[in-house]
Short mmCIF file of C-alpha atoms in Angstrom, two decimals:
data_model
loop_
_atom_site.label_atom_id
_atom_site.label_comp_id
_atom_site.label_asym_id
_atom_site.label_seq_id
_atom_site.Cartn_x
_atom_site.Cartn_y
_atom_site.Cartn_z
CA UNK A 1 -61.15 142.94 -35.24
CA UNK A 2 -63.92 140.60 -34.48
CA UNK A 3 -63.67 137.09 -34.97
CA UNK A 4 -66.85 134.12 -34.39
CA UNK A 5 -65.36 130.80 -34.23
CA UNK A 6 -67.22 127.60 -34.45
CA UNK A 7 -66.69 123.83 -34.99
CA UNK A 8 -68.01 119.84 -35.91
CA UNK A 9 -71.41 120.67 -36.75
CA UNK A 10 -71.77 116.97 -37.59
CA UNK A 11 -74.82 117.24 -40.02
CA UNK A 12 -77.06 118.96 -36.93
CA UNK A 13 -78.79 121.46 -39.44
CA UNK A 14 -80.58 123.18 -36.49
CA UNK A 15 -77.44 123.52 -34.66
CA UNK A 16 -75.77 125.08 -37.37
CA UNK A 17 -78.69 127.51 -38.13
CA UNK A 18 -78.45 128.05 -34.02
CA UNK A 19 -75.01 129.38 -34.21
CA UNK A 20 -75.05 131.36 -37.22
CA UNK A 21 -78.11 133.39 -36.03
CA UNK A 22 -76.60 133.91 -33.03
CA UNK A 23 -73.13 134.93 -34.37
CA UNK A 24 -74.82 137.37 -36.72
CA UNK A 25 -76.34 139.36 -33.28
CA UNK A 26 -72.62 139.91 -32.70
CA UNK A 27 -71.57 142.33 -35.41
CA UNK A 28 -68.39 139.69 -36.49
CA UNK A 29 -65.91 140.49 -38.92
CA UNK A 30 -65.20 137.75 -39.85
CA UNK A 31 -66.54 133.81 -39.31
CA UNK A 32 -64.28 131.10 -38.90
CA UNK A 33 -65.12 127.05 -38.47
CA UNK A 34 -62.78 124.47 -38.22
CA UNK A 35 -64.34 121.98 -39.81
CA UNK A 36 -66.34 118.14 -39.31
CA UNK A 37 -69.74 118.66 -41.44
CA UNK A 38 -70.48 115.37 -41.75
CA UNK A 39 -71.36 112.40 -40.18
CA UNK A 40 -73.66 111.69 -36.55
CA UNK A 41 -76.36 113.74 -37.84
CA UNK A 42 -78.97 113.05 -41.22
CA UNK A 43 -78.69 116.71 -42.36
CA UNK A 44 -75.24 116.89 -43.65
CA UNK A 45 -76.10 117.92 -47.18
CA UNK A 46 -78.15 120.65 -45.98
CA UNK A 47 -75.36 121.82 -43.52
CA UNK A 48 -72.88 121.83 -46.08
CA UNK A 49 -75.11 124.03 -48.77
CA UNK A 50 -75.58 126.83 -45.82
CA UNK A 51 -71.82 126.69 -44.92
CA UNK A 52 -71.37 127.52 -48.95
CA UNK A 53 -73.58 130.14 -49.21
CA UNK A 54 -72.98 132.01 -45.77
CA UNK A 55 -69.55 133.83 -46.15
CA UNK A 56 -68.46 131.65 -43.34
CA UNK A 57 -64.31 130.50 -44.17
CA UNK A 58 -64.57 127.18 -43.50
CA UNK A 59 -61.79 124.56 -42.97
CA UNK A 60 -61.26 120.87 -43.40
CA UNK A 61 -61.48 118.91 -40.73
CA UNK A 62 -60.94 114.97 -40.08
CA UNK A 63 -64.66 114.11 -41.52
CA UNK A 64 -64.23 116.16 -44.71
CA UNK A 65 -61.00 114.65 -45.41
CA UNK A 66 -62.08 111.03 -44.96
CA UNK A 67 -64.90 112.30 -47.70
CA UNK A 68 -62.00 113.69 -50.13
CA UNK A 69 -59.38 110.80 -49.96
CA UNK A 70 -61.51 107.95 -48.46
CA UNK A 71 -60.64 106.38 -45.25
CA UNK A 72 -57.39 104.68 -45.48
CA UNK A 73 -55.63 107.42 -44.37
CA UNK A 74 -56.81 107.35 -40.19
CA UNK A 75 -55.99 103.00 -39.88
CA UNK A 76 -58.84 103.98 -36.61
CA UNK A 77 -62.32 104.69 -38.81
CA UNK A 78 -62.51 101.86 -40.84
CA UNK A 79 -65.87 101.14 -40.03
CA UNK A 80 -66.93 104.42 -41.25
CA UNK A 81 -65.79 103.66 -45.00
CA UNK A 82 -69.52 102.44 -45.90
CA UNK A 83 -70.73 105.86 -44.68
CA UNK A 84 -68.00 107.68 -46.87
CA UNK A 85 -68.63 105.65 -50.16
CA UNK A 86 -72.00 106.52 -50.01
CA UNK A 87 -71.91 110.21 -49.17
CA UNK A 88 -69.41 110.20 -52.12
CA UNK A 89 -72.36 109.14 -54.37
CA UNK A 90 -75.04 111.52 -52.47
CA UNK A 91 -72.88 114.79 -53.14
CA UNK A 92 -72.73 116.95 -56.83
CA UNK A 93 -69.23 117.84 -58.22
CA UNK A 94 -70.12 121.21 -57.02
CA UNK A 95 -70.31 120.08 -53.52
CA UNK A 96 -67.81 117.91 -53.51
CA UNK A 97 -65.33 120.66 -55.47
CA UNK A 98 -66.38 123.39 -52.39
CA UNK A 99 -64.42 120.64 -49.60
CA UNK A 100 -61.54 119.83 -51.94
CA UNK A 101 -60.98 123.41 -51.81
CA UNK A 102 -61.48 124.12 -48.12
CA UNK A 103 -57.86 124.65 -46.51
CA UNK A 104 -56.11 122.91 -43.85
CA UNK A 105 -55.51 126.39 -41.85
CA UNK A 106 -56.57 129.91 -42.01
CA UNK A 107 -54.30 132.83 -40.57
CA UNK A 108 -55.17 136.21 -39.24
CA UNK A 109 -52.84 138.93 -38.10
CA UNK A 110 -54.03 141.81 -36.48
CA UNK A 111 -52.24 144.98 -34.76
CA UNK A 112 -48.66 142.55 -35.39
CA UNK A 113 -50.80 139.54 -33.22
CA UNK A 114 -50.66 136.46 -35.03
CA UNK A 115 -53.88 133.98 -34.96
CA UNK A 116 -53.78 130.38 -36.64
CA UNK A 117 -57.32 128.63 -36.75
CA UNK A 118 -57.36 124.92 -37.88
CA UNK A 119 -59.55 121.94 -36.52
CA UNK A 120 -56.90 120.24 -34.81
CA UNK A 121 -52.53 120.68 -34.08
CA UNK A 122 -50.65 119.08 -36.79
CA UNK A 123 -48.56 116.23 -36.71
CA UNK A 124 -47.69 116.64 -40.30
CA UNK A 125 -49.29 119.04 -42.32
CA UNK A 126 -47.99 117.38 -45.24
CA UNK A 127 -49.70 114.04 -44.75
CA UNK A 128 -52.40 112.61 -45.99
CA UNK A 129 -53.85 112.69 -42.69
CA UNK A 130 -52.47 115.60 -41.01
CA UNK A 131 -53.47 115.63 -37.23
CA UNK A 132 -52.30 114.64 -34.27
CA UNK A 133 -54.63 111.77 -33.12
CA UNK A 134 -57.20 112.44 -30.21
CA UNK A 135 -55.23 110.39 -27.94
CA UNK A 136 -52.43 112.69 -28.37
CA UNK A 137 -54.38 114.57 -25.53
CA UNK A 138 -53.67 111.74 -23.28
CA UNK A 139 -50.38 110.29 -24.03
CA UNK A 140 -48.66 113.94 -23.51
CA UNK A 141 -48.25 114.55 -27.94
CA UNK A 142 -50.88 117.26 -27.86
CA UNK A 143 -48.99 119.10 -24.76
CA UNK A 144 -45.24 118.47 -26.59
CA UNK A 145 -47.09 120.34 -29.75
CA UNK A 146 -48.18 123.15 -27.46
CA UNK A 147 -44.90 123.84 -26.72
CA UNK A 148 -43.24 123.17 -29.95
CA UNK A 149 -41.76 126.49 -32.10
CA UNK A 150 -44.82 125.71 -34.70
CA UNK A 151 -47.79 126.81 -32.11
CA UNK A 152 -46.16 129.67 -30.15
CA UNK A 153 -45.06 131.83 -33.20
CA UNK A 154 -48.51 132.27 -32.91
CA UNK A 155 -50.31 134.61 -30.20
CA UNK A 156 -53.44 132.74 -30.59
CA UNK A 157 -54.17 129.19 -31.92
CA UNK A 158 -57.79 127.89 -32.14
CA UNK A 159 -58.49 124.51 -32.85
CA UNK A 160 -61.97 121.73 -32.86
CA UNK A 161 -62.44 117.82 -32.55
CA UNK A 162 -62.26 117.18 -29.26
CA UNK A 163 -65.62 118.69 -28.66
CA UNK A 164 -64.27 120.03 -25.31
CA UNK A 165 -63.90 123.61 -24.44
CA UNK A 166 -59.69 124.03 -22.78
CA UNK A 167 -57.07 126.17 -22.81
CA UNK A 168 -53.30 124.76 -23.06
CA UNK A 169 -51.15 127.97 -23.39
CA UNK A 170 -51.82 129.75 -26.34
CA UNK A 171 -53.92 126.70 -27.90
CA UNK A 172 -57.38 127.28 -27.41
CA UNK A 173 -59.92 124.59 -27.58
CA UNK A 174 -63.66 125.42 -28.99
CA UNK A 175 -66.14 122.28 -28.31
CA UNK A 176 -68.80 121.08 -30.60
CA UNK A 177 -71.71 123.62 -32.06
CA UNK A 178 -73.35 120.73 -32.83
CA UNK A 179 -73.55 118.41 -29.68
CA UNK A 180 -73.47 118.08 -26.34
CA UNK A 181 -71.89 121.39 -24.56
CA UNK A 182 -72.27 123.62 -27.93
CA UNK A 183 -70.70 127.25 -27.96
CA UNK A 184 -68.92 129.35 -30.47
CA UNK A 185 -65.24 131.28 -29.37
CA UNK A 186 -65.54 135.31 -29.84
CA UNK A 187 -62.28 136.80 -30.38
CA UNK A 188 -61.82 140.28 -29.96
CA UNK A 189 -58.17 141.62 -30.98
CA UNK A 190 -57.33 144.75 -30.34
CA UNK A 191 -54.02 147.27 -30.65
CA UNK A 192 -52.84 145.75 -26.54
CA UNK A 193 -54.33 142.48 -26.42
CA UNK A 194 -56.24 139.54 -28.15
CA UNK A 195 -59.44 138.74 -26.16
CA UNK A 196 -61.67 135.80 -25.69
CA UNK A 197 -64.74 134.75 -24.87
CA UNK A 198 -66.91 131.33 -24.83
CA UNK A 199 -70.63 132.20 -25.90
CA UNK A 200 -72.37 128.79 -24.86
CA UNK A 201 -75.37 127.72 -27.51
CA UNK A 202 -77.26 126.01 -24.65
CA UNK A 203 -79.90 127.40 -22.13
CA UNK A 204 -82.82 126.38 -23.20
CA UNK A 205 -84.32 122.95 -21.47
CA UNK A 206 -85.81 120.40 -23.96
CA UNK A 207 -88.46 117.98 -23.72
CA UNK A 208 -89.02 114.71 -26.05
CA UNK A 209 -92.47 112.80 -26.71
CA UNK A 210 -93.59 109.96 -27.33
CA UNK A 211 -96.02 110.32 -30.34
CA UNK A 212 -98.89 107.01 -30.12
CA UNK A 213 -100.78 107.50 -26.39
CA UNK A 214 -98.85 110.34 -25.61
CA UNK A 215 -99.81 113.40 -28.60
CA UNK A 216 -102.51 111.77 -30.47
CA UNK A 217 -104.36 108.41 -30.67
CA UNK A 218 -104.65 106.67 -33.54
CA UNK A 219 -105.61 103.56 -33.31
CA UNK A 220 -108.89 104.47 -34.70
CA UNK A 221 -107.63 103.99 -38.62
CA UNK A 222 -105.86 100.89 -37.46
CA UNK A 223 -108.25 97.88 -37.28
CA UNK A 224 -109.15 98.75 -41.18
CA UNK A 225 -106.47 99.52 -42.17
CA UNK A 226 -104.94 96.29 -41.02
CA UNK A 227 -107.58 94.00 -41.80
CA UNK A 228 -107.39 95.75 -45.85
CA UNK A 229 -103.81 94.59 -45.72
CA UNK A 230 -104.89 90.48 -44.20
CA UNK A 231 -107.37 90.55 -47.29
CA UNK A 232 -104.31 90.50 -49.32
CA UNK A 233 -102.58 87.78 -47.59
CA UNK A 234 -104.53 84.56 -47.13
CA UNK A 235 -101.61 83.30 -44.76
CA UNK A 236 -103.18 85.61 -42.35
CA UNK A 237 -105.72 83.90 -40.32
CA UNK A 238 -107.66 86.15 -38.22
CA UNK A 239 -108.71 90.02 -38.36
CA UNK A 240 -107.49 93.13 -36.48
CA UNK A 241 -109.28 94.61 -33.21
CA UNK A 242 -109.21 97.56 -31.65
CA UNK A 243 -107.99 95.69 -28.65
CA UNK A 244 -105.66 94.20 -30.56
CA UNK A 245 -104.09 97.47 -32.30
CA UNK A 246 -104.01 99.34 -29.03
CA UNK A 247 -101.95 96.99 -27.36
CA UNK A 248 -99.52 97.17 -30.15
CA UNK A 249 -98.61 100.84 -29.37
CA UNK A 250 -95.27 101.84 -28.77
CA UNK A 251 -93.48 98.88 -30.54
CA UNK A 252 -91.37 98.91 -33.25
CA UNK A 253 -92.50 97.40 -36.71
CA UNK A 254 -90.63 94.94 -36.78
CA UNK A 255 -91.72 94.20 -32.76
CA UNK A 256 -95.57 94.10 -34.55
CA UNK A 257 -94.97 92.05 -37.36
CA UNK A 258 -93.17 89.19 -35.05
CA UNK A 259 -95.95 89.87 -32.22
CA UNK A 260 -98.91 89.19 -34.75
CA UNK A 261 -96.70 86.42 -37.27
CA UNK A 262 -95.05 84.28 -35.32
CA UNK A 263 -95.01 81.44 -37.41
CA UNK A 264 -94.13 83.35 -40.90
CA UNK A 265 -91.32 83.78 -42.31
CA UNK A 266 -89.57 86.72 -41.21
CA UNK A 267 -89.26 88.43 -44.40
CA UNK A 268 -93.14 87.90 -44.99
CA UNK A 269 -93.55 89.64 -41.85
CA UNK A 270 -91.77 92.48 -42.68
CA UNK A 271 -93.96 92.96 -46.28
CA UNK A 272 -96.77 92.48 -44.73
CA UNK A 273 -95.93 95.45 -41.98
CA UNK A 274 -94.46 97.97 -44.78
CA UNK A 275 -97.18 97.35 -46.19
CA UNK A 276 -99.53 98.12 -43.01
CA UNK A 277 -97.34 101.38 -42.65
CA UNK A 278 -97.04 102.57 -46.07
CA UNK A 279 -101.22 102.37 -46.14
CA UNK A 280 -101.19 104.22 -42.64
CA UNK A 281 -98.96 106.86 -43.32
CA UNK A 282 -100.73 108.05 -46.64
CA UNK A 283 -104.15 107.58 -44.61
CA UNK A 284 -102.60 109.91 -41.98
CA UNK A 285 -101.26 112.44 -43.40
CA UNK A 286 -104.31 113.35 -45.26
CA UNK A 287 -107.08 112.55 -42.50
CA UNK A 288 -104.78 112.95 -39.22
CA UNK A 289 -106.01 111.47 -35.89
CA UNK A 290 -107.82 111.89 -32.43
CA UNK A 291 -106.08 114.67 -30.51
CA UNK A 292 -105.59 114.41 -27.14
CA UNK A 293 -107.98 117.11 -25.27
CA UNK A 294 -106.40 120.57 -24.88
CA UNK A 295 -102.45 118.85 -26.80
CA UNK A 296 -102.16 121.47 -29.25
CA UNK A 297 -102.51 124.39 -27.06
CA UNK A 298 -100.72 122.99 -24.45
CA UNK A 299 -97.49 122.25 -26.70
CA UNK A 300 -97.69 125.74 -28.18
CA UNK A 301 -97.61 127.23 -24.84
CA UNK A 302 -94.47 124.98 -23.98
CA UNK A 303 -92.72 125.90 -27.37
CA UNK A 304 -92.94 129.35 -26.22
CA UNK A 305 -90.07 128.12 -23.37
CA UNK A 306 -88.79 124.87 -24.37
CA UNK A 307 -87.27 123.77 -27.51
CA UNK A 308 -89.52 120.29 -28.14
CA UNK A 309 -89.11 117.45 -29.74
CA UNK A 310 -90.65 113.62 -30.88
CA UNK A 311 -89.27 110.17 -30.68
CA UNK A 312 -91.32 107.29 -31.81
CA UNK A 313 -91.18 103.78 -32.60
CA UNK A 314 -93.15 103.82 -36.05
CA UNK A 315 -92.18 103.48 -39.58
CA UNK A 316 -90.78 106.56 -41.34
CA UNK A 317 -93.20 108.81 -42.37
CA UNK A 318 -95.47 108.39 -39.82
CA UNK A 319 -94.25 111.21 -36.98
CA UNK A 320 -94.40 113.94 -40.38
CA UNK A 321 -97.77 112.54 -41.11
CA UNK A 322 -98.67 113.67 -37.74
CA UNK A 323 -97.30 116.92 -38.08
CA UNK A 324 -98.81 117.36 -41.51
CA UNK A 325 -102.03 116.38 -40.85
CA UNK A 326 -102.41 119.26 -37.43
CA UNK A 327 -100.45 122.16 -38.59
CA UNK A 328 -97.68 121.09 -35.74
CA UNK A 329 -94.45 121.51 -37.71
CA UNK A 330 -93.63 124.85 -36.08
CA UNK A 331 -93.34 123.83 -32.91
CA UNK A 332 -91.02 120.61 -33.11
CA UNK A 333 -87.62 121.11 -33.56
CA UNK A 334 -86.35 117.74 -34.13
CA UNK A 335 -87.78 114.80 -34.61
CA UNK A 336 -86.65 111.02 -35.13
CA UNK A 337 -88.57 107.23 -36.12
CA UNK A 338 -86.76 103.85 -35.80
CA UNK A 339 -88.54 103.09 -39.40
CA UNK A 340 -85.65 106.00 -40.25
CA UNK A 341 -82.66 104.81 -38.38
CA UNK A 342 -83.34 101.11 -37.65
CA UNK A 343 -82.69 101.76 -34.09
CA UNK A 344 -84.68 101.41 -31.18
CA UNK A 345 -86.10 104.40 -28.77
CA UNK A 346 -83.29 104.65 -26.28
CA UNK A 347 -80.63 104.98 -29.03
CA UNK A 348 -82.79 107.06 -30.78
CA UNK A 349 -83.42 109.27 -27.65
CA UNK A 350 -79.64 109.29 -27.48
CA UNK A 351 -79.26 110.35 -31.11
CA UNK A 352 -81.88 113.11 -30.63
CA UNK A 353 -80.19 114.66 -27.85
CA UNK A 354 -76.10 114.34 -29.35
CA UNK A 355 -77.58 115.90 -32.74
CA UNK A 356 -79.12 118.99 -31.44
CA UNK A 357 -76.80 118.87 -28.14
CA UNK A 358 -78.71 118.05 -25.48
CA UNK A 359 -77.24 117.89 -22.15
CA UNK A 360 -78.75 115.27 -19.95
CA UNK A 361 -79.76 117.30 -17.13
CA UNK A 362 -81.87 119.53 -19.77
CA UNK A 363 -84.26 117.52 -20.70
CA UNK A 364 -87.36 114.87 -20.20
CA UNK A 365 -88.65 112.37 -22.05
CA UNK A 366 -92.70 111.87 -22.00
CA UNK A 367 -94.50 108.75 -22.63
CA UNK A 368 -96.64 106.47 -21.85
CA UNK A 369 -95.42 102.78 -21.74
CA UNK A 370 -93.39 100.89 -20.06
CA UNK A 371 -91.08 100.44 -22.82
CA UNK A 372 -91.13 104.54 -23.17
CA UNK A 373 -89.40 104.34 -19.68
CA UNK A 374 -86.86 101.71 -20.21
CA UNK A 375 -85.62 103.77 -23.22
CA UNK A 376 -85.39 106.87 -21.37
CA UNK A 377 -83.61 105.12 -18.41
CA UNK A 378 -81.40 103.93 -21.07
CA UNK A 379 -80.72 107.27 -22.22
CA UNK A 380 -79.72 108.67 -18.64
CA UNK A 381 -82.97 111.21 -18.27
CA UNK A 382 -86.02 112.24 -16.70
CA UNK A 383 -89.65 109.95 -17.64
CA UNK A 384 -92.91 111.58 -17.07
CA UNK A 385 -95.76 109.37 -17.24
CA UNK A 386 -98.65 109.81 -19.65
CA UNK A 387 -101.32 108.14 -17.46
CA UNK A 388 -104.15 108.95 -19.72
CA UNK A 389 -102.28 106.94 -22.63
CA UNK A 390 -102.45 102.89 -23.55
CA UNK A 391 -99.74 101.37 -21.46
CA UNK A 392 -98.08 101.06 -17.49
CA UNK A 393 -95.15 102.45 -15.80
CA UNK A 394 -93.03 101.46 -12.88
CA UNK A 395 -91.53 104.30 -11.99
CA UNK A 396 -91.75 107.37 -13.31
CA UNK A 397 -90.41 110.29 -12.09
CA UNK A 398 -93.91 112.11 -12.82
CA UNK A 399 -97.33 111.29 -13.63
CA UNK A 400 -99.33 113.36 -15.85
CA UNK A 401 -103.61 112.36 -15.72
CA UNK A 402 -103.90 114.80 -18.62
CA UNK A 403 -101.74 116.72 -20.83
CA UNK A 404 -102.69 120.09 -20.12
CA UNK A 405 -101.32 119.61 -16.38
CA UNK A 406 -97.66 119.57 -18.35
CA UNK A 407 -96.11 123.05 -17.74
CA UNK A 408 -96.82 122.39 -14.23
CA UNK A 409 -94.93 119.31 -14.02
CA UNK A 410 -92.29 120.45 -16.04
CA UNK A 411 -91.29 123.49 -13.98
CA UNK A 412 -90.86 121.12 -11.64
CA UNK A 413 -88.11 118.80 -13.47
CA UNK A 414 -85.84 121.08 -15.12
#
């Protein structure tokens, strides 16, 4: 018998895709995962309607039981109960009926070799919240439960949420197919012995751009665009340059609308930016913008060998406008806007890289401001300059004079 085992997806759709393709090329029996769909990632809906219609027997883990009986019952996720109550109200009965009825455990016996698959060891299996905490693995509970008559009945336990791959006697760690260090467990358990192996979901390197200075330029729109928004607002005293827009690349909205309003309100700042971006994005997406020389073939060469991605400070809507507007969709894997997440580019760097699991030393981040590098210092990686863009670096760990030289440079990071 064959078994694929994987675990916390944590709403990482591509992920999730990632290991089911790749668990098909094995010729499985049977597909196992231990649970935590939700939460981290913005695809969780979508992850949980594959997991329903795949085949794949799928277990409750810590995040779907916070969805089912609300938060109360782990005293250490209370600031997750907003997050909860309103994936509650995103979800149909249907959905929510399929993880009701996912099970705590799932058992396999094979050749008189018992297996146990669950997302974590139990502390109770009768509680409410059934697990042994996470810091069981450092105050010695999760090696006492190793031990106890419960785990070693079986010849094989397999269990999630630490997102760390270990072995601890028969217990058998699997670490996260959705983040950081992703792999699925094959099992292969046969008439003299149960077999293992870690198939690791990582390999190939990644690269994240900057979008404004760095893909396209399109400050062109801007001035009008701008200036059909001041006509609206007499409080506005003075009309949008091209100057002017350019040296607003690469900061957020709200970073424009206190840049160019300092002495409105706030909240009449942000209307009159929404409205700026709303106007921009529609504009955009049907018209597109000024290519940099030689971009598109250069990123469909690099798609070829790196899985790609884009991180930019606009307002949401505007990185898909992009895409729309050139035909670039298939070549971006992921992509991510503060005007989405309400975060800045470091964290959002960061969130990039823990939804698709990104290891630090496989990828690069390329932009072409000095704020571009400060958020990819912040998130622990490589910067490679995009001299030919609007803005100044300090230090970059490469310089690029024109986009078509990336490949080149590349080879040379990772």
């Amino acid at each position: 018998m064959k078994i694929a085992v994987f675990t916390d997806i944590h709403g990482n759709l591509n992920a999730l895709k990632n290991v089911l393709a790749q668990i098909k090329e094995k010729n499985v029996d049977k597909t196992i995962f231990l649970g935590d769909i939700f939460q981290r990632g913005n695809e969780e809906i979508e992850c949980l309607d594959l997991l329903r219609s795949s085949g794949v027997i799928c277990l409750k883990g810590n995040c779907e039981l916070y969805l089912e009986h609300d938060v109360d019952i782990d005293p250490d996720v209370e600031y997750l109960r907003g997050y909860y109550d309103g994936m509650r109200q995103r979800l149909s009965a249907e959905q929510m009926q399929f993880v009701r009825q996912m099970s705590l455990f799932h058992e396999e016996e094979c050749f008189g070799r018992k297996m146990r698959f669950s997302h974590f060891l139990f502390k109770d299996i009768n509680a409410p919240y059934p697990f042994l905490q996470l810091s069981s693995l450092k105050d010695g509970s999760f090696d006492k439960a190793c031990k106890s008559e419960s785990v070693t009945k079986y010849n094989l336990v397999v269990v999630g949420h630490s997102h760390k791959n270990f072995v601890n006697g028969n217990v058998v760690s699997v670490s996260a197919s959705g983040l950081e260090e992703a792999s699925f467990l094959l099992i292969e358990a046969g008439e003299n012995e149960i077999k293992f192996e870690r198939i690791s979901l990582e390999g190939r390197k990644s690269i994240i751009f900057d979008l404004d200075g760095t893909l396209w330029d399109a400050t062109g729109c801007a001035p009008a665009i701008w200036n059909r928004i001041f006509d609206k607002h007499s409080e506005v005293k003075f009309r949008m340059t091209q100057e002017l827009a350019a040296s607003l690349m690469g900061k957020t909205m709200e970073e424009i609308g206190d840049a160019l309003f300092p002495n409105l309100p706030v909240e009449q700042r942000r209307k009159i930016v929404d409205e700026f971006g709303d106007e921009e994005v529609a504009y955009l997406k049907e018209n597109g913008a000024v290519l940099f020389s030689g971009m598109k073939e250069t990123i469909q060469k690099l798609s070829a060998d790196y899985d790609l991605y884009i991180v930019s400070n606009c307002q949401d809507g505007y990185v898909p406008a992009f895409m729309t507007a050139h035909k670039m969709e298939a070549f971006f894997k992921d992509i991510e806007m503060s005007g989405r997440t309400g975060m800045d580019k470091g964290k959002n760097i960061c969130l990039i890289m823990e939804r698709n699991g990104i290891a630090k030393t496989d990828a690069v981040y390329i932009g072409d401001t000095e704020g571009d590098e400060k958020a990819t210092r912040f998130a622990g990686i490589p910067f490679v300059w995009a001299k030919y863009g609007f803005g100044k670096a300090v230090s970059p760990d490469a310089v690029l004079n024109d986009i078509t030289e990336l490949p080149s440079v590349i080879s040379n990071l990772l």
